[in-house]
Coordinates of C-alpha atoms in Angstrom, one line a residue:
M1 CA -18.1 -33.0 -1.7
A2 CA -14.5 -34.3 -2.2
S3 CA -11.9 -33.1 0.2
I4 CA -8.8 -31.1 -0.9
E5 CA -6.7 -34.3 -0.3
E6 CA -9.0 -36.3 -2.6
L7 CA -9.0 -33.6 -5.3
R8 CA -5.2 -33.4 -5.2
A9 CA -5.0 -37.2 -5.4
T10 CA -7.2 -37.2 -8.5
R11 CA -5.0 -34.5 -10.1
L12 CA -1.9 -36.5 -9.4
E13 CA -3.4 -39.3 -11.4
K14 CA -4.0 -36.9 -14.3
L15 CA -0.5 -35.7 -14.0
A16 CA 0.6 -39.3 -14.5
L17 CA -1.6 -39.5 -17.6
L18 CA 0.1 -36.5 -19.1
K19 CA 3.5 -38.0 -18.4
K20 CA 2.5 -41.3 -19.9
A21 CA 1.3 -39.5 -23.0
G22 CA 4.8 -38.1 -23.4
M23 CA 4.0 -34.5 -22.2
D24 CA 6.2 -32.6 -19.7
P25 CA 3.7 -31.2 -17.2
Y26 CA 6.1 -28.3 -16.4
P27 CA 8.0 -27.3 -19.5
S28 CA 10.3 -24.3 -19.4
K29 CA 8.6 -22.7 -22.4
V30 CA 5.5 -23.2 -24.6
P31 CA 4.4 -21.8 -27.9
R32 CA 2.9 -18.3 -27.5
D33 CA 2.8 -15.8 -30.4
F34 CA 0.7 -13.1 -28.8
S35 CA -0.8 -12.2 -25.4
L36 CA -4.5 -12.6 -25.2
S37 CA -5.1 -8.9 -25.0
E38 CA -3.1 -8.5 -28.2
V39 CA -5.2 -11.1 -30.0
K40 CA -8.5 -9.3 -28.8
N41 CA -7.3 -5.8 -29.7
R42 CA -5.9 -6.9 -33.1
F43 CA -8.4 -9.6 -33.9
A44 CA -9.6 -8.4 -37.3
E45 CA -6.0 -8.0 -38.5
L46 CA -4.8 -11.3 -37.1
E47 CA -7.8 -13.3 -38.3
K48 CA -6.9 -12.4 -41.9
I49 CA -3.5 -14.1 -41.3
H50 CA -4.3 -16.7 -38.7
G51 CA -7.9 -17.5 -39.6
E52 CA -9.2 -21.1 -40.0
K53 CA -7.6 -21.3 -43.5
G54 CA -4.5 -19.3 -42.6
T55 CA -1.4 -20.1 -40.7
S56 CA -1.8 -21.4 -37.1
V57 CA -1.3 -19.1 -34.2
S58 CA -0.4 -20.0 -30.6
V59 CA -1.7 -18.5 -27.3
A60 CA -1.5 -19.5 -23.7
G61 CA -3.2 -19.0 -20.4
R62 CA -4.8 -20.5 -17.3
I63 CA -8.1 -22.4 -17.9
M64 CA -10.8 -20.5 -15.9
A65 CA -13.8 -22.4 -17.2
I66 CA -14.7 -25.5 -19.3
R67 CA -18.2 -26.1 -20.7
G68 CA -19.7 -28.3 -23.2
Q69 CA -19.6 -32.1 -23.6
G70 CA -19.3 -34.8 -26.2
A71 CA -17.5 -33.8 -29.4
I72 CA -17.1 -30.0 -28.6
L73 CA -15.7 -28.2 -25.6
F74 CA -15.3 -24.5 -24.8
A75 CA -12.4 -23.4 -22.5
V76 CA -11.9 -19.8 -21.2
L77 CA -8.2 -18.9 -21.1
D78 CA -6.8 -16.1 -18.9
D79 CA -3.1 -15.0 -19.2
G80 CA -3.4 -11.9 -16.9
T81 CA -3.9 -9.6 -19.9
A82 CA -7.4 -10.8 -21.0
K83 CA -9.7 -13.7 -21.3
F84 CA -10.2 -15.6 -24.6
Q85 CA -12.2 -18.6 -25.7
A86 CA -10.6 -21.8 -27.0
V87 CA -12.9 -24.2 -28.9
I88 CA -11.8 -27.9 -28.7
K89 CA -13.6 -30.0 -31.3
K90 CA -13.1 -33.8 -31.8
D91 CA -13.1 -33.5 -35.6
T92 CA -10.4 -30.8 -35.7
L93 CA -8.0 -32.2 -33.1
D94 CA -6.0 -35.4 -33.0
E95 CA -8.2 -38.0 -31.3
K96 CA -5.6 -38.9 -28.7
L97 CA -5.1 -35.2 -27.9
F98 CA -8.9 -34.7 -27.6
T99 CA -9.2 -37.7 -25.3
L100 CA -6.2 -36.6 -23.2
F101 CA -7.7 -33.2 -22.8
T102 CA -11.0 -34.7 -21.5
E103 CA -9.2 -37.1 -19.2
A104 CA -6.2 -35.1 -17.9
I105 CA -7.1 -31.3 -18.0
D106 CA -8.8 -29.4 -15.2
I107 CA -9.9 -25.8 -14.5
G108 CA -6.8 -24.1 -13.2
D109 CA -4.3 -25.8 -15.5
M110 CA -2.3 -23.7 -17.9
L111 CA -2.2 -24.6 -21.6
S112 CA -0.7 -23.4 -24.8
V113 CA -3.2 -23.9 -27.7
S114 CA -2.6 -23.5 -31.4
G115 CA -5.1 -23.1 -34.2
G116 CA -7.0 -20.6 -36.3
L117 CA -8.9 -17.6 -35.2
F118 CA -12.6 -17.3 -35.9
V119 CA -15.9 -15.9 -34.6
T120 CA -18.6 -18.3 -33.3
Q121 CA -22.2 -18.1 -34.3
R122 CA -22.8 -16.3 -31.0
G123 CA -20.3 -13.6 -32.0
E124 CA -17.5 -14.8 -29.6
Q125 CA -13.9 -14.3 -30.8
S126 CA -12.3 -17.7 -30.5
I127 CA -9.4 -19.9 -31.5
L128 CA -10.3 -23.3 -33.0
V129 CA -7.7 -25.6 -31.4
T130 CA -5.7 -28.0 -33.7
S131 CA -3.1 -28.8 -31.1
W132 CA -2.3 -28.1 -27.4
I133 CA 0.4 -28.8 -24.9
I134 CA 0.3 -28.4 -21.1
A135 CA 2.1 -25.4 -19.7
T136 CA 1.5 -26.1 -16.0
K137 CA -0.5 -28.8 -14.3
A138 CA -2.3 -27.5 -11.2
L139 CA -2.5 -30.0 -8.4
L140 CA -4.9 -27.9 -6.3
P141 CA -8.2 -26.5 -7.5
L142 CA -9.1 -22.8 -7.8
P143 CA -11.7 -21.3 -5.3
E144 CA -15.3 -21.8 -6.3
K145 CA -16.0 -19.3 -9.1
W146 CA -18.9 -17.3 -7.8
H147 CA -17.9 -17.0 -4.2
G148 CA -14.1 -16.8 -4.3
I149 CA -12.3 -16.9 -0.9
Q150 CA -14.7 -15.9 1.8
D151 CA -12.4 -15.8 4.8
A152 CA -10.6 -12.5 4.9
D153 CA -7.5 -13.9 6.6
E154 CA -7.2 -16.7 4.0
R155 CA -7.7 -14.2 1.2
Y156 CA -4.7 -12.1 2.3
R157 CA -2.7 -15.2 3.0
K158 CA -3.4 -16.7 -0.5
R159 CA -3.3 -13.4 -2.3
Y160 CA -2.3 -15.1 -5.6
L161 CA -5.7 -16.9 -5.7
D162 CA -7.5 -13.7 -5.0
F163 CA -5.7 -12.1 -7.9
I164 CA -6.7 -15.0 -10.2
M165 CA -10.4 -14.9 -9.2
N166 CA -10.8 -11.2 -8.8
P167 CA -9.8 -9.1 -11.9
E168 CA -10.8 -5.9 -10.1
L169 CA -8.1 -6.6 -7.5
R170 CA -5.6 -7.1 -10.2
D171 CA -6.6 -3.9 -11.8
L172 CA -6.1 -2.1 -8.5
I173 CA -2.5 -3.2 -8.4
Y174 CA -2.0 -1.9 -12.0
K175 CA -3.6 1.4 -11.0
K176 CA -1.2 1.6 -8.0
S177 CA 1.8 1.2 -10.2
Q178 CA 0.4 3.9 -12.5
F179 CA -0.1 6.1 -9.4
W180 CA 3.6 6.0 -8.6
S181 CA 4.5 6.3 -12.3
V182 CA 2.5 9.5 -12.7
T183 CA 4.1 10.9 -9.5
R184 CA 7.6 10.1 -10.8
R185 CA 6.9 11.7 -14.2
I186 CA 5.4 14.9 -12.8
L187 CA 8.3 15.4 -10.4
S188 CA 10.9 14.6 -13.1
Q189 CA 9.2 17.0 -15.5
N190 CA 9.5 19.7 -12.8
G191 CA 13.3 19.1 -12.5
F192 CA 13.5 16.8 -9.5
L193 CA 16.3 14.2 -9.4
E194 CA 15.3 10.8 -8.1
V195 CA 17.7 9.6 -5.4
E196 CA 18.1 6.7 -3.0
T197 CA 18.8 7.2 0.7
P198 CA 19.6 4.7 3.6
T199 CA 16.8 2.4 4.9
L200 CA 18.9 1.4 7.9
E201 CA 19.7 4.3 10.3
V202 CA 21.5 4.9 13.5
T203 CA 18.7 7.4 14.5
T204 CA 15.4 7.6 12.8
G205 CA 14.2 11.0 11.6
G206 CA 11.6 12.8 9.6
A207 CA 8.5 11.5 11.4
E208 CA 7.1 10.6 14.8
A209 CA 6.6 6.9 14.9
T210 CA 7.9 3.8 16.7
P211 CA 10.7 2.2 14.6
F212 CA 11.7 -1.4 14.0
K213 CA 15.0 -2.1 15.6
T214 CA 17.6 -4.6 14.3
H215 CA 21.3 -5.4 14.7
H216 CA 24.2 -4.9 12.4
N217 CA 26.5 -7.8 13.1
D218 CA 29.7 -6.5 11.5
Y219 CA 29.5 -3.2 13.3
D220 CA 28.0 -4.8 16.4
L221 CA 25.6 -1.9 16.3
D222 CA 21.8 -1.5 16.8
V223 CA 20.2 0.2 13.9
Y224 CA 16.6 1.2 13.0
M225 CA 14.6 0.7 9.8
R226 CA 13.6 4.1 8.5
I227 CA 10.3 5.7 9.3
S228 CA 10.5 8.4 6.6
V229 CA 11.8 8.4 3.0
G230 CA 15.2 9.9 3.9
E231 CA 14.0 13.3 5.1
L232 CA 17.2 14.1 7.0
W233 CA 19.3 12.6 4.2
Q234 CA 17.6 14.5 1.4
K235 CA 18.1 17.7 3.4
R236 CA 21.8 16.9 3.5
L237 CA 21.6 16.7 -0.3
M238 CA 20.1 20.2 -0.3
A239 CA 23.1 21.4 1.7
G240 CA 25.4 19.5 -0.7
G241 CA 24.1 21.5 -3.7
F242 CA 21.4 19.4 -5.2
P243 CA 18.5 21.8 -5.9
K244 CA 15.6 19.3 -6.2
T245 CA 15.4 15.7 -5.1
F246 CA 12.8 13.1 -4.5
E247 CA 12.6 9.4 -3.4
I248 CA 9.8 6.8 -3.7
G249 CA 10.5 4.0 -1.3
R250 CA 9.4 1.7 1.6
V251 CA 9.2 2.9 5.2
Y252 CA 8.6 0.8 8.3
R253 CA 6.7 1.7 11.5
N254 CA 6.3 -0.6 14.4
E255 CA 2.7 0.3 15.1
G256 CA -0.8 -1.2 15.4
S257 CA -2.5 -3.1 12.6
S258 CA -5.9 -2.2 11.1
P259 CA -7.4 -1.9 7.6
D260 CA -5.9 1.6 7.4
H261 CA -2.6 1.1 9.3
L262 CA 0.4 -0.9 8.1
Q263 CA 3.9 -1.6 9.4
E264 CA 5.4 -1.4 5.9
F265 CA 4.3 0.8 3.0
T266 CA 5.5 3.1 0.2
N267 CA 6.0 6.9 0.6
M268 CA 7.3 9.7 -1.5
E269 CA 9.2 12.7 -0.3
F270 CA 10.6 15.6 -2.3
Y271 CA 12.8 18.5 -1.3
W272 CA 13.1 21.8 -3.2
S273 CA 15.8 24.3 -2.4
Y274 CA 15.0 28.1 -2.5
A275 CA 11.2 27.3 -2.3
D276 CA 8.8 27.6 0.6
F277 CA 5.6 25.9 1.7
E278 CA 3.5 28.2 -0.6
D279 CA 5.5 26.9 -3.6
G280 CA 5.0 23.4 -2.3
M281 CA 1.2 23.8 -2.2
K282 CA 1.0 24.8 -5.8
L283 CA 3.1 21.8 -7.0
V284 CA 1.2 19.4 -4.8
Q285 CA -2.2 20.6 -6.1
E286 CA -0.9 20.1 -9.7
L287 CA 0.5 16.6 -8.8
Y288 CA -2.8 15.4 -7.1
Q289 CA -4.9 16.6 -10.0
A290 CA -2.7 14.8 -12.5
I291 CA -2.8 11.6 -10.5
A292 CA -6.6 11.8 -10.3
T293 CA -7.0 12.5 -14.0
E294 CA -4.5 10.0 -15.3
V295 CA -5.0 7.1 -12.9
F296 CA -8.7 7.3 -12.1
G297 CA -10.0 9.3 -15.2
T298 CA -11.7 11.9 -13.0
T299 CA -11.2 14.6 -10.4
K300 CA -14.6 13.8 -8.7
F301 CA -14.7 11.2 -6.0
T302 CA -17.2 9.8 -3.5
T303 CA -15.3 7.8 -0.8
R304 CA -15.5 7.1 2.9
G305 CA -18.7 9.1 3.3
H306 CA -17.2 12.2 1.6
T307 CA -17.7 13.7 -1.9
F308 CA -15.1 16.1 -3.3
D309 CA -13.7 17.4 -6.6
L310 CA -9.9 17.9 -6.8
A311 CA -10.5 20.4 -9.6
D312 CA -12.3 22.7 -7.2
E313 CA -10.7 25.5 -5.3
W314 CA -8.4 24.2 -2.5
K315 CA -9.4 26.2 0.6
K316 CA -7.0 26.8 3.5
V317 CA -8.1 25.4 6.9
D318 CA -6.5 27.0 10.0
Y319 CA -5.4 24.2 12.4
V320 CA -6.0 26.1 15.6
A321 CA -9.2 27.9 14.4
E322 CA -10.8 24.7 13.1
I323 CA -10.3 22.9 16.4
E324 CA -11.7 25.8 18.3
K325 CA -14.6 26.0 15.8
Q326 CA -15.5 22.4 16.3
T327 CA -14.7 21.9 20.0
G328 CA -14.6 25.4 21.5
L329 CA -11.0 24.8 22.7
N330 CA -7.9 26.9 21.7
V331 CA -5.1 24.4 21.7
I332 CA -2.4 27.1 21.9
T333 CA -3.6 28.5 25.3
A334 CA -5.4 25.5 26.7
S335 CA -3.8 23.4 29.5
E336 CA -3.3 19.7 29.3
I337 CA -6.0 19.3 31.9
D338 CA -8.4 21.3 29.7
M339 CA -7.6 19.2 26.7
K340 CA -8.1 15.9 28.6
K341 CA -11.5 17.1 29.8
K342 CA -12.5 18.1 26.3
L343 CA -11.4 14.7 24.9
D344 CA -13.3 12.9 27.6
E345 CA -16.3 15.0 26.8
L346 CA -16.0 14.1 23.1
K347 CA -15.6 10.4 24.1
T348 CA -12.3 10.3 22.3
K349 CA -9.5 8.0 23.4
Y350 CA -6.1 9.4 23.8
E351 CA -2.6 8.0 24.6
G352 CA 0.0 10.0 26.6
D353 CA -0.7 13.1 28.5
N354 CA 1.8 15.6 27.0
K355 CA 0.4 18.6 25.1
E356 CA 1.7 17.5 21.7
R357 CA -0.1 14.2 21.8
L358 CA -3.3 15.8 23.2
T359 CA -3.3 18.5 20.5
D360 CA -2.8 15.9 17.8
T361 CA -5.7 13.8 19.1
L362 CA -8.0 16.8 19.2
W363 CA -7.2 17.6 15.5
K364 CA -7.8 13.9 14.5
Y365 CA -11.3 14.2 16.1
C366 CA -12.0 17.3 13.9
R367 CA -10.5 16.3 10.6
K368 CA -13.1 13.6 9.9
N369 CA -15.6 16.3 9.3
I370 CA -13.7 17.9 6.4
S371 CA -14.3 16.6 2.8
G372 CA -11.8 18.9 1.0
P373 CA -10.0 19.4 -1.1
A374 CA -8.2 21.8 1.3
F375 CA -4.8 22.6 2.8
L376 CA -4.5 22.4 6.5
V377 CA -2.2 25.3 7.6
N378 CA -1.0 27.2 10.6
H379 CA -0.1 24.1 12.7
P380 CA 1.3 24.8 16.2
L381 CA 5.1 24.4 16.3
L382 CA 4.6 21.8 19.0
V383 CA 3.4 19.3 16.3
S384 CA 5.9 20.4 13.7
P385 CA 9.4 19.9 15.0
L386 CA 11.1 20.3 11.6
A387 CA 9.2 23.3 10.2
K388 CA 10.0 27.0 10.2
S389 CA 7.7 29.3 12.3
V390 CA 5.6 32.0 10.8
N391 CA 7.5 35.3 11.7
G392 CA 8.8 33.9 15.0
T393 CA 5.3 32.9 16.3
Q394 CA 4.2 29.5 17.7
V395 CA 2.7 28.7 14.3
A396 CA 4.5 26.6 11.6
Q397 CA 5.0 27.1 7.9
M398 CA 3.5 23.8 7.3
F399 CA 0.7 22.4 5.0
Q400 CA -1.2 19.1 4.7
P401 CA -3.6 18.3 1.9
L402 CA -7.0 17.3 3.3
I403 CA -9.5 15.0 1.5
A404 CA -12.2 12.7 2.8
G405 CA -11.6 13.5 6.4
S406 CA -7.9 12.6 6.2
E407 CA -4.5 14.2 5.8
V408 CA -2.9 12.9 2.6
G409 CA 0.5 14.4 2.8
R410 CA 2.7 16.8 4.8
G411 CA 4.9 19.6 3.8
Y412 CA 7.0 22.4 5.4
S413 CA 9.2 25.3 4.8
E414 CA 12.0 23.3 6.3
L415 CA 13.8 24.5 9.4
N416 CA 17.4 25.4 8.6
D417 CA 18.2 27.4 11.8
S418 CA 20.6 25.0 13.5
I419 CA 20.2 26.6 17.0
D420 CA 16.4 26.4 16.7
Q421 CA 16.6 22.8 15.4
K422 CA 18.8 21.8 18.4
E423 CA 16.3 23.2 20.8
R424 CA 13.5 21.3 19.2
F425 CA 15.5 18.1 19.2
D426 CA 16.1 18.7 22.9
A427 CA 12.4 19.0 23.5
Q428 CA 11.9 15.7 21.6
R429 CA 14.6 14.1 23.7
K430 CA 12.7 15.0 26.9
L431 CA 9.5 13.3 25.4
I432 CA 11.5 10.2 24.8
E433 CA 12.9 10.2 28.3
S434 CA 9.3 10.6 29.6
G435 CA 8.4 7.4 27.8
D436 CA 7.0 8.7 24.5
T437 CA 8.0 5.9 22.0
E438 CA 6.8 8.0 19.0
A439 CA 8.8 11.1 19.7
M440 CA 11.4 12.1 17.1
M441 CA 15.0 10.9 17.8
P442 CA 17.5 13.7 18.0
D443 CA 20.2 13.7 15.3
D444 CA 23.3 15.7 16.4
E445 CA 25.0 15.1 13.0
F446 CA 22.0 16.6 11.3
V447 CA 22.4 19.7 13.4
E448 CA 26.0 19.9 12.5
M449 CA 25.1 19.8 8.8
L450 CA 22.7 22.8 9.4
E451 CA 25.6 24.7 11.0
H452 CA 27.4 24.4 7.6
G453 CA 24.3 25.9 6.0
M454 CA 21.3 24.5 4.2
P455 CA 19.4 26.7 1.7
P456 CA 15.7 27.7 2.3
T457 CA 13.9 24.5 1.3
C458 CA 10.4 23.1 0.9
G459 CA 9.9 19.5 1.8
F460 CA 6.8 17.4 1.2
G461 CA 5.8 13.8 1.5
F462 CA 2.8 11.5 0.9
G463 CA 2.1 7.8 0.8
E464 CA -0.2 5.0 -0.2
R465 CA -3.1 6.4 1.9
L466 CA -3.8 8.9 -0.9
F467 CA -4.2 6.0 -3.4
A468 CA -6.4 4.0 -1.0
I469 CA -8.7 7.0 -0.5
L470 CA -9.0 7.7 -4.2
A471 CA -9.6 4.0 -4.9
D472 CA -12.1 3.9 -2.0
K473 CA -10.4 0.8 -0.5
P474 CA -8.9 0.1 2.9
L475 CA -5.1 0.6 2.8
R476 CA -4.5 -3.1 3.5
E477 CA -6.5 -4.0 0.5
T478 CA -4.2 -2.0 -1.8
Q479 CA -1.2 -4.1 -0.7
T480 CA 0.0 -6.8 -3.0
F481 CA 1.1 -9.0 -0.1
P482 CA 0.1 -7.6 3.4
L483 CA 2.1 -8.8 6.4
M484 CA 0.4 -11.9 7.9
R485 CA 1.0 -13.7 11.2
P486 CA 2.4 -17.2 10.5
K487 CA -0.6 -19.6 10.3
E488 CA 0.5 -21.7 13.2
D489 CA 0.8 -18.6 15.5
K490 CA -2.5 -17.0 14.5
K491 CA -4.6 -16.0 17.5

């Protein structure tokens, strides 16, 4: 088998042949009257105008396959919208062009072909080529057709080749775009205003995660890349008189890598003044059902070992009661020692020894057994530093949609008591001082805003994990270009 270097050298020789024939191998534009999907969808109509005896039509695409020999060749073109067959016959094409095609064109090259539309004896919609020009000469070959790129690291690194060879993956990216389009439309229809908030912050807020740190040269100031979609900023908008806002944007978390954990991803957050978490649950259920129906064409899913129907009743799962049901431990009254013993008994790893982290780890052990759809409610305030309490208890007005053993969103009746908020920020400050890198950074200016008054508000956010679960794919697989370690530094 020829090496990549040898294949490239051969293609460079073919590039020279094209130039010698007077063809620009990389023109800025080529004839193209319709996309290939348009031709296929409107074939009967277009064949009447651009049939073999009609006017010529031009289409373009990458050559994915060439078969045949002698006086007739069949090439499969793909322009990203569809695949379509081009028939190259010696007796209908200028002899020099036919010879140049056989000598200089490879699978992977991009062509513009012109001719008449017809249906072959085998019933294949096709174009009978009467002329062609090169659109792009490829100097490196595509991966082998049947096996694609086998090495996972190489597949992510050369994502463009994976998209070429794997139409399913391309469809996944289209679906993801539709996922966010449906989200945007449903929220807009419900009166929410789309906004943009800072991605560089002096203090990160709205989530518990380790941030990326960078430096602002002009201000000589260390800043952080945001870990939430502007939660504390959107609440300022609530105080400023905007009744309903939302943002869809990128967030950054300096955490571990795995198929289901990323450092950069897209989230959505909405804020709704004069609404509470009960109102939020109704809207979220409507939103998720619309996403399922419009993006995936169903409300029924089997994914990650779970089966559920989003059209079913969404039950409410009590956070404390569920952990006690599955482990026998009440996380409100249990001590840190009791919780560590239980986690050791369950053979579950945990990081940190404060009660908040231990409580969260116990819940993560339990959630994998719940298929949903359901709403997780009655969280301890300890794990909900931005939510109102239920009637002054240690339970939060918080909800999380649960499907396939995972939380796929988080919402609150937002805390707007400035004194209470300051006390909770002080508690988070102590966690930071004790070495907890994921504790929430206190924001004194946010507390000052609350002192001016913020209306009762429901806030909610979700991210790409929901899409990955519904698509039954690892989160990393749903990224167009996942972050990769530079090749020379790969370990």
